[in-house]
XYZ file of C-alpha atoms in Angstrom:
572
model
C -9.813 41.387 29.143
C -6.341 39.870 28.376
C -6.097 36.739 26.474
C -3.982 35.431 29.481
C -7.197 35.843 31.794
C -9.517 34.220 29.537
C -10.387 30.448 29.999
C -12.315 27.791 28.317
C -13.764 24.589 29.478
C -13.125 21.504 27.346
C -16.688 20.886 26.124
C -16.640 24.590 24.544
C -13.147 23.994 23.067
C -14.311 20.725 21.492
C -17.682 22.219 19.900
C -15.633 25.257 18.559
C -13.086 22.875 17.148
C -15.997 20.704 15.457
C -17.634 23.869 14.119
C -14.195 24.985 12.413
C -13.989 21.575 10.977
C -17.340 22.194 9.111
C -19.405 19.929 11.489
C -22.976 20.715 10.722
C -25.007 17.891 12.474
C -24.512 15.897 15.594
C -26.906 12.773 16.504
C -26.781 10.878 19.695
C -28.033 10.568 23.352
C -26.847 12.567 26.094
C -26.071 11.513 29.802
C -23.385 11.454 31.995
C -20.612 12.355 31.258
C -21.715 14.375 28.116
C -25.011 15.861 29.781
C -24.126 19.324 28.778
C -22.102 18.861 25.570
C -25.205 18.461 23.484
C -26.307 22.061 24.369
C -22.848 23.332 23.912
C -22.868 22.260 20.405
C -25.875 23.870 19.755
C -24.469 27.081 21.220
C -21.950 27.147 18.508
C -24.456 26.309 15.750
C -24.152 22.626 15.483
C -27.669 21.055 14.865
C -28.040 18.446 17.750
C -30.698 15.568 16.919
C -31.398 13.473 20.001
C -32.230 9.785 19.058
C -33.488 7.016 20.981
C -30.898 4.521 20.363
C -27.138 5.204 19.938
C -26.969 2.550 16.923
C -29.937 4.708 14.910
C -27.668 7.797 15.728
C -24.595 6.160 14.488
C -26.274 5.406 11.327
C -27.795 8.821 10.766
C -24.325 10.442 11.187
C -22.780 8.032 8.685
C -25.466 8.641 6.044
C -24.730 12.623 6.514
C -21.083 11.487 5.677
C -22.169 9.851 2.529
C -24.421 12.455 1.410
C -22.071 15.260 2.175
C -18.774 14.235 1.876
C -18.127 15.724 5.368
C -18.677 13.694 8.573
C -21.290 14.184 11.074
C -20.924 13.496 14.854
C -22.301 10.638 16.642
C -22.342 11.481 20.327
C -22.495 8.875 22.915
C -22.114 8.501 26.764
C -19.307 6.151 28.069
C -19.372 2.378 28.087
C -22.527 0.839 26.729
C -23.316 4.021 24.957
C -20.298 3.871 22.951
C -20.764 0.011 22.363
C -24.349 0.459 21.005
C -22.703 2.705 18.094
C -20.169 0.233 17.219
C -22.552 -1.425 14.858
C -22.829 2.155 13.051
C -19.021 2.382 13.015
C -18.725 -0.974 11.485
C -21.408 -0.228 8.606
C -19.438 2.937 7.866
C -16.082 1.354 7.370
C -17.529 -1.374 5.258
C -19.234 1.320 3.208
C -16.415 3.592 2.981
C -18.509 6.670 4.422
C -16.777 9.315 6.833
C -18.280 9.633 10.358
C -16.866 10.952 13.967
C -17.802 9.052 16.837
C -17.307 11.192 20.102
C -17.999 9.220 23.400
C -17.482 10.579 27.053
C -15.429 8.393 29.289
C -14.660 7.810 32.796
C -12.600 10.640 34.504
C -8.840 10.360 34.195
C -8.274 10.218 38.080
C -10.702 7.211 38.424
C -8.925 5.031 35.616
C -8.428 1.495 36.633
C -10.985 1.828 39.625
C -13.908 0.506 38.029
C -15.481 3.902 37.458
C -18.865 4.322 35.937
C -19.237 2.678 32.763
C -15.583 2.299 32.597
C -14.406 0.472 29.355
C -11.171 0.442 27.109
C -12.979 2.671 24.590
C -10.093 3.629 22.481
C -8.827 0.054 22.251
C -12.480 -1.128 21.252
C -12.917 1.196 18.894
C -9.746 0.671 16.731
C -11.200 -2.297 14.834
C -14.024 -0.208 13.489
C -12.123 3.240 12.975
C -9.529 4.664 10.797
C -8.427 6.664 13.787
C -8.978 6.176 17.522
C -7.404 8.330 20.078
C -8.052 10.279 23.420
C -6.549 13.897 23.422
C -3.569 13.912 25.521
C -4.669 17.326 27.193
C -7.626 19.687 26.894
C -5.576 22.365 25.361
C -4.913 19.898 22.204
C -8.526 18.803 21.384
C -8.451 20.998 18.410
C -5.588 19.142 17.226
C -7.237 15.864 17.530
C -10.523 16.994 16.098
C -8.795 18.059 12.865
C -6.706 15.032 12.457
C -9.770 12.693 12.854
C -11.960 14.790 10.501
C -9.104 14.506 7.966
C -8.397 10.822 8.569
C -12.345 10.171 8.003
C -12.498 11.958 4.477
C -9.296 11.041 2.701
C -8.136 8.001 0.804
C -10.970 5.298 1.416
C -13.471 7.389 3.949
C -14.317 5.699 7.246
C -15.145 6.468 10.701
C -12.724 8.182 13.532
C -13.339 8.170 17.388
C -12.181 10.614 19.801
C -12.426 9.693 23.664
C -13.273 12.615 26.117
C -12.992 11.952 29.733
C -15.757 13.722 31.726
C -12.905 15.507 33.550
C -11.838 17.082 30.068
C -14.913 18.281 29.439
C -15.269 20.224 32.570
C -11.765 21.416 33.015
C -10.923 25.026 32.077
C -7.665 26.069 30.515
C -6.210 29.383 29.442
C -7.270 30.347 26.062
C -3.629 31.141 24.910
C -2.744 27.347 25.515
C -5.225 26.120 23.113
C -3.830 24.737 19.848
C -4.994 26.695 16.752
C -5.870 24.662 13.889
C -7.441 25.337 10.711
C -10.202 23.604 8.599
C -8.799 20.501 6.828
C -9.590 20.681 2.922
C -11.640 18.542 1.084
C -9.502 15.411 -0.289
C -7.520 15.809 -3.526
C -8.599 13.959 -6.660
C -5.582 11.608 -7.452
C -5.257 10.749 -11.058
C -4.373 7.122 -12.565
C -1.186 6.181 -14.188
C -1.701 7.518 -17.969
C -0.153 4.297 -19.198
C -2.712 2.426 -17.582
C -5.443 4.647 -18.912
C -4.361 4.165 -22.366
C -4.186 0.454 -21.792
C -7.898 0.329 -20.249
C -9.105 2.327 -23.434
C -7.593 -0.323 -25.704
C -9.044 -3.107 -23.881
C -12.636 -1.428 -24.111
C -12.175 -0.840 -27.935
C -11.451 -4.632 -28.071
C -14.324 -5.975 -25.968
C -17.158 -7.741 -27.808
C -19.594 -7.734 -24.606
C -18.360 -4.747 -22.299
C -20.334 -3.796 -19.269
C -19.969 -0.916 -17.211
C -20.723 -1.433 -13.371
C -21.331 1.912 -11.364
C -21.002 1.745 -7.607
C -21.631 3.941 -4.697
C -17.944 4.993 -4.844
C -18.786 6.704 -8.004
C -21.809 8.325 -6.319
C -19.629 9.585 -3.552
C -17.059 11.142 -5.781
C -19.759 13.082 -7.434
C -18.999 11.521 -10.673
C -22.657 11.430 -12.128
C -21.950 13.743 -14.928
C -18.546 12.365 -16.011
C -20.155 8.603 -15.804
C -23.056 9.681 -17.935
C -21.080 11.470 -20.361
C -18.506 8.397 -20.636
C -21.441 5.623 -21.087
C -23.352 7.665 -23.572
C -20.434 8.589 -25.600
C -19.276 5.048 -25.812
C -22.954 3.437 -26.097
C -21.851 0.911 -23.297
C -24.612 -1.058 -21.430
C -24.450 -0.312 -17.758
C -25.485 -1.817 -14.393
C -25.685 0.012 -11.263
C -25.065 -1.586 -7.886
C -28.026 -0.799 -5.463
C -26.508 2.481 -4.104
C -24.832 3.143 -7.243
C -28.614 3.469 -8.484
C -29.331 7.018 -10.041
C -25.967 8.086 -10.785
C -27.308 7.728 -14.308
C -31.140 7.514 -14.267
C -32.703 3.893 -13.982
C -34.907 4.371 -16.924
C -31.861 5.290 -19.306
C -32.165 3.106 -22.497
C -28.613 1.936 -21.824
C -29.249 0.600 -18.257
C -29.465 -3.223 -18.117
C -30.593 -3.865 -14.365
C -33.496 -5.992 -15.573
C -30.926 -8.283 -17.289
C -28.554 -8.227 -14.461
C -27.552 -12.210 -14.362
C -27.282 -12.347 -18.223
C -24.986 -9.225 -18.144
C -22.827 -10.406 -15.544
C -22.566 -13.822 -16.666
C -21.886 -13.416 -20.518
C -19.766 -10.053 -20.195
C -15.968 -10.488 -21.443
C -15.037 -7.130 -20.054
C -16.565 -5.270 -16.970
C -15.385 -1.719 -16.200
C -15.849 -1.458 -12.527
C -16.310 2.244 -11.325
C -16.451 2.537 -7.740
C -17.634 -0.809 -6.871
C -16.201 -4.041 -5.080
C -16.099 -7.282 -6.259
C -17.592 -8.564 -2.871
C -20.668 -10.569 -2.136
C -22.934 -7.983 -4.008
C -21.294 -8.783 -7.150
C -20.497 -12.380 -6.545
C -16.822 -11.995 -5.992
C -16.287 -11.686 -9.794
C -16.198 -15.538 -10.025
C -17.766 -18.257 -12.113
C -20.412 -19.436 -12.512
C -21.899 -15.675 -12.173
C -19.220 -14.567 -14.750
C -17.281 -15.772 -17.491
C -14.219 -17.743 -16.497
C -12.481 -15.601 -19.058
C -13.665 -12.491 -17.867
C -11.455 -9.320 -18.051
C -11.818 -6.331 -15.431
C -10.876 -2.778 -15.573
C -11.155 -1.688 -11.860
C -11.087 1.798 -10.876
C -10.979 2.601 -7.074
C -9.591 5.269 -4.607
C -8.163 2.614 -2.439
C -5.012 0.758 -4.062
C -5.518 -2.232 -1.646
C -8.700 -2.893 -3.325
C -7.574 -3.405 -6.736
C -7.395 -7.037 -7.634
C -9.225 -8.356 -4.752
C -10.995 -11.663 -5.481
C -10.201 -11.601 -9.208
C -7.192 -10.089 -10.630
C -7.982 -7.167 -12.811
C -6.359 -6.984 -16.403
C -6.107 -3.363 -15.465
C -6.145 -1.497 -12.139
C -6.604 2.043 -12.080
C -5.961 3.675 -8.715
C -7.479 7.210 -8.386
C -10.590 9.265 -7.609
C -13.553 7.832 -9.964
C -14.353 11.384 -11.104
C -10.994 12.160 -12.168
C -10.217 8.890 -13.618
C -13.478 8.830 -15.749
C -12.334 11.966 -17.255
C -8.989 10.601 -18.017
C -10.609 7.645 -19.784
C -13.169 9.906 -21.747
C -10.263 12.255 -22.906
C -7.961 9.168 -23.974
C -10.749 7.506 -25.809
C -10.892 8.285 -29.637
C -13.808 10.441 -30.512
C -14.802 8.174 -33.283
C -15.260 4.944 -30.943
C -18.671 3.750 -29.899
C -20.008 0.250 -29.206
C -22.315 -0.651 -32.036
C -25.979 -0.370 -30.953
C -26.884 -3.271 -33.227
C -24.323 -5.483 -31.624
C -25.270 -8.920 -30.817
C -24.347 -8.127 -27.159
C -26.994 -5.542 -27.127
C -29.485 -7.825 -28.891
C -28.890 -10.596 -26.095
C -29.467 -8.166 -23.371
C -32.665 -6.561 -24.701
C -34.096 -9.798 -25.483
C -33.411 -10.848 -21.777
C -34.824 -7.477 -20.626
C -38.168 -8.113 -22.459
C -38.477 -11.530 -20.909
C -37.821 -10.393 -17.438
C -40.159 -7.416 -17.718
C -42.995 -9.838 -18.944
C -42.505 -11.970 -15.750
C -42.452 -9.122 -13.459
C -45.841 -7.775 -15.426
C -47.577 -10.984 -14.390
C -46.990 -10.282 -10.870
C -47.836 -6.711 -11.272
C -51.053 -7.426 -12.721
C -52.172 -9.679 -10.052
C -54.304 -7.701 -7.831
C -55.497 -10.406 -5.432
C -55.308 -9.554 -1.673
C -53.096 -9.458 0.312
C -50.843 -8.071 -2.071
C -47.632 -9.237 -3.597
C -44.597 -7.004 -3.497
C -44.432 -6.399 -7.268
C -48.089 -5.207 -7.404
C -47.480 -2.985 -4.237
C -44.425 -1.436 -5.565
C -45.854 -0.814 -9.022
C -48.369 1.430 -7.407
C -45.611 3.072 -5.226
C -43.168 3.744 -8.239
C -46.043 5.431 -10.332
C -46.785 7.988 -7.351
C -43.126 8.808 -5.954
C -41.499 12.131 -7.114
C -38.449 11.448 -9.367
C -36.539 13.539 -6.875
C -37.306 11.740 -3.658
C -34.675 9.949 -1.434
C -35.706 6.518 -1.308
C -34.267 4.490 2.142
C -34.981 0.759 1.873
C -34.105 -2.123 3.912
C -35.479 -5.631 4.455
C -35.326 -9.040 2.900
C -37.842 -9.098 -0.097
C -38.729 -5.544 0.537
C -35.321 -4.402 -0.163
C -34.278 -6.933 -3.038
C -37.621 -6.656 -5.012
C -37.584 -2.839 -4.162
C -34.458 -2.341 -5.631
C -35.442 -3.142 -9.300
C -39.042 -1.757 -8.749
C -38.302 1.618 -7.474
C -36.174 3.739 -9.877
C -33.892 6.263 -8.831
C -33.099 9.152 -11.057
C -30.577 11.075 -9.152
C -27.395 10.135 -7.609
C -27.099 9.407 -3.750
C -30.936 9.353 -3.649
C -30.761 5.743 -2.453
C -29.648 4.494 0.936
C -29.976 0.669 1.962
C -28.479 -1.979 3.777
C -25.244 -1.474 1.925
C -21.922 -3.534 1.529
C -22.126 -4.738 5.371
C -25.876 -6.040 4.455
C -26.716 -4.026 7.952
C -30.518 -4.246 8.975
C -31.913 -1.525 10.941
C -30.490 1.371 9.187
C -33.572 2.629 7.763
C -34.998 5.011 10.237
C -31.645 6.449 11.205
C -30.806 7.024 7.490
C -34.147 8.565 6.869
C -33.708 10.862 9.788
C -30.546 12.141 8.340
C -31.629 12.345 4.992
C -34.862 14.373 5.932
C -32.728 16.442 8.091
C -30.561 17.702 4.994
C -33.736 17.962 2.948
C -35.236 20.456 5.437
C -32.172 22.651 5.426
C -31.098 22.464 1.719
C -34.165 21.306 -0.312
C -37.261 21.764 1.562
C -39.618 20.576 -1.313
C -37.790 16.970 -1.401
C -39.521 14.087 -0.003
C -37.837 11.301 2.029
C -39.386 7.751 1.614
C -38.228 5.036 3.764
C -39.493 1.611 2.654
C -39.170 -0.770 5.484
C -39.854 -4.618 5.904
C -41.798 -5.193 8.996
C -38.930 -7.031 10.505
C -36.516 -4.054 9.573
C -38.675 -1.505 11.057
C -38.613 -3.253 14.300
C -35.026 -2.667 15.089
C -35.339 0.980 15.449
C -39.072 1.826 15.557
C -38.730 4.197 18.246
C -36.947 6.567 15.947
C -40.483 7.265 14.822
C -40.680 9.338 17.844
C -37.424 11.031 16.915
C -39.001 11.893 13.403
C -42.116 13.389 14.840
C -40.093 15.377 17.672
C -37.949 17.309 15.068
C -41.240 17.829 12.508
C -39.482 15.570 9.679
C -42.400 14.544 7.158
C -40.690 11.222 6.205
C -43.028 8.614 4.663
C -42.521 5.111 6.077
C -44.013 2.566 4.045
C -43.902 -0.766 5.990
C -44.417 -3.785 3.679
C -45.722 -5.951 6.136
C -45.619 -9.641 5.371
C -45.689 -10.851 8.827
C -42.033 -12.071 8.945
C -38.396 -12.254 8.026
C -38.713 -13.230 4.350
C -41.910 -14.920 5.060
C -44.694 -15.274 7.627
C -48.070 -16.717 8.174
C -51.637 -15.637 7.836
C -53.523 -15.022 10.994
C -55.249 -18.347 11.168
C -52.322 -20.341 10.512
C -50.279 -18.332 13.041
C -52.955 -18.926 15.753
C -53.171 -22.639 15.028
C -49.393 -23.017 15.269
C -49.175 -21.051 18.328
C -52.048 -22.436 20.205
C -51.405 -26.080 19.299
C -48.343 -26.335 21.468
C -45.337 -24.196 22.910
C -44.930 -21.373 20.436
C -41.329 -21.560 21.015
C -41.310 -24.924 19.223
C -44.213 -24.305 16.823
C -43.569 -21.020 15.238
C -41.172 -20.716 12.366
C -38.049 -18.454 13.728
C -38.835 -16.190 10.580
C -42.750 -15.712 11.705
C -43.656 -12.299 13.320
C -47.087 -11.498 14.514
C -49.553 -11.379 11.587
C -50.831 -8.102 10.275
C -49.093 -6.035 12.971
C -50.711 -2.466 13.340
C -47.782 -0.527 12.779
C -50.071 2.251 11.728
C -51.325 2.738 15.226
C -48.024 3.135 16.507
C -47.242 6.157 14.608
C -50.961 7.330 15.311
C -49.975 7.271 19.012
C -47.609 9.904 18.361
C -50.364 12.078 16.765
C -49.136 11.372 13.274
C -50.899 10.124 10.355
C -51.163 6.019 9.890
C -52.904 4.266 7.253
C -53.584 0.527 6.835
C -53.565 -0.600 3.307
C -55.122 -3.914 2.421
C -55.851 -3.332 -1.307
C -54.064 -1.809 -4.297
C -56.502 0.947 -4.082
C -56.145 1.736 -0.384
C -52.283 1.703 -0.897
C -52.793 4.252 -3.843
C -55.249 6.440 -1.803
C -53.099 6.649 1.232
C -49.797 7.459 -0.707
C -51.695 9.931 -2.901
C -52.986 11.592 0.355
C -49.731 11.453 2.049
C -47.723 13.130 -1.051
C -50.191 15.926 -1.331
C -50.360 16.695 2.196
C -48.115 19.830 3.429
C -48.046 18.461 7.209
C -44.537 18.457 9.003
C -45.271 15.162 10.547
C -44.054 11.766 9.581
C -46.550 9.258 8.070
C -46.552 5.446 8.020
C -48.488 3.113 5.579
C -48.733 -0.229 6.839
C -48.929 -2.349 3.518
C -50.351 -5.922 4.147
C -48.219 -8.126 1.918
C -49.116 -11.893 1.317
C -46.892 -13.845 3.918
C -46.043 -16.352 1.324
C -45.091 -13.706 -1.557
C -41.586 -14.099 -2.736
C -39.480 -12.706 -5.487
C -39.375 -13.962 -8.898
C -37.181 -17.260 -9.138
C -33.628 -16.625 -9.532
C -31.465 -18.126 -11.959
C -28.488 -18.745 -9.385
C -28.680 -19.637 -5.576
C -28.055 -16.676 -3.033
C -24.425 -15.800 -3.222
C -23.656 -18.581 -5.633
C -23.355 -20.967 -2.637
C -21.829 -24.348 -3.588
C -24.025 -27.098 -3.671
C -21.200 -29.445 -2.831
């Protein structure tokens, strides 16, 4: 048949265009007007994972973007469906992760008529996306897809949004009229100004108390080999941010994570590799840092340089490429003295802090404290597992207790502090492991409040046969809770809306029975031995089902006392 007689509908043109741009995964919920689109994506070889909530779907799509460097699709229905995904778009924006959100919208000939779920979707997404558009015709859908993917991965990565009216998805057009595009290449790796590189090397050589801070931007850049070689050759202490963990193994002798506060407060020079001086790093300001601190900041985004704290040297470029420049410019003879007073100060603080942690680890009372429970988990987890973590104390304490040994093997609440990301992140990571690393385990460590945001995604994990290990650190509340007797006394003495603290949840909730209802293994761990037995059995099993271990934690268990108030909030 001549090309002039061949037609394709908009859904097929869209699916073909996504496939051409290297899209492998789509997460979402189908319904009007994208009912058939999910199946169309499958027909061209794009894996579709049907989620239970668009918010979790958007988290999953963004995690694929971080782990692979190419976006996945979050597919939603119109109106409320898209609005449910905005949190994931905002999270991707703040984390600088690529993703592509595609939503159906009301037919073009019904605009302005209060059509079903009609909403100004393109305008709504502009706050959350680098690129937000509706194709102007069915034939030009490939043009918009290429542009959306390209925008999402270049410069500082982020979300893109495409709006597809239902009438566009059904409309057929002549094949000859469809725009031809090619797959957009991976982003270039821009270099920093060589003069600034030389100045940075001079500043490092002159520093008496240098500190390298490694962020998730370095992990996204796949700079693990370059950063490890740079840190080891120069003999510098380094500190990973939460998702920078594993870029260099956490048990490396130059890692000073257990002396974090001391390292930040007394460093005279910070080399910031793909991390931002935001709330996670206390804005780079006193009293968390010296008032005379100098900062060498490396970032792909020029607008990020000098934010909150003026850097003495700003290096705009790709982390992997810039670290190579620094290594090449630094004299081969230079190494920070391993017996310097700075190292002695840091090692002393590390010993003191480890002794404090050991006291909690050795406390085997029941209900368990977080440190005791995490010590058991740490000893059993494979070194190559991907750890997903969220919650209050669960995430904070777990960050220091659960080691990572490989880059991009920790996913958590991130720069936006977003709770509810865990199950979506875990499903995305498990899909990648299933397809690329079948022997790798995904462990999702959740607080009992955090798991509640997206607990029905347990069914998604079961449906797609993803052997995720869910560990629920159950302290019966948000940061703290109450034991059953105290809870009952408070809730029965008077109106529970007045007597129960807003942070309290139902004590000792049986999350293990929820997953058991899905015909998947569930364990209740009240003692250290029960936790060890349950996790050992789970790790040794060859099942393709998810597992949940409900770990009962003392409702009043807290992290060890911190030297500074959270976020260094003013007492004035």
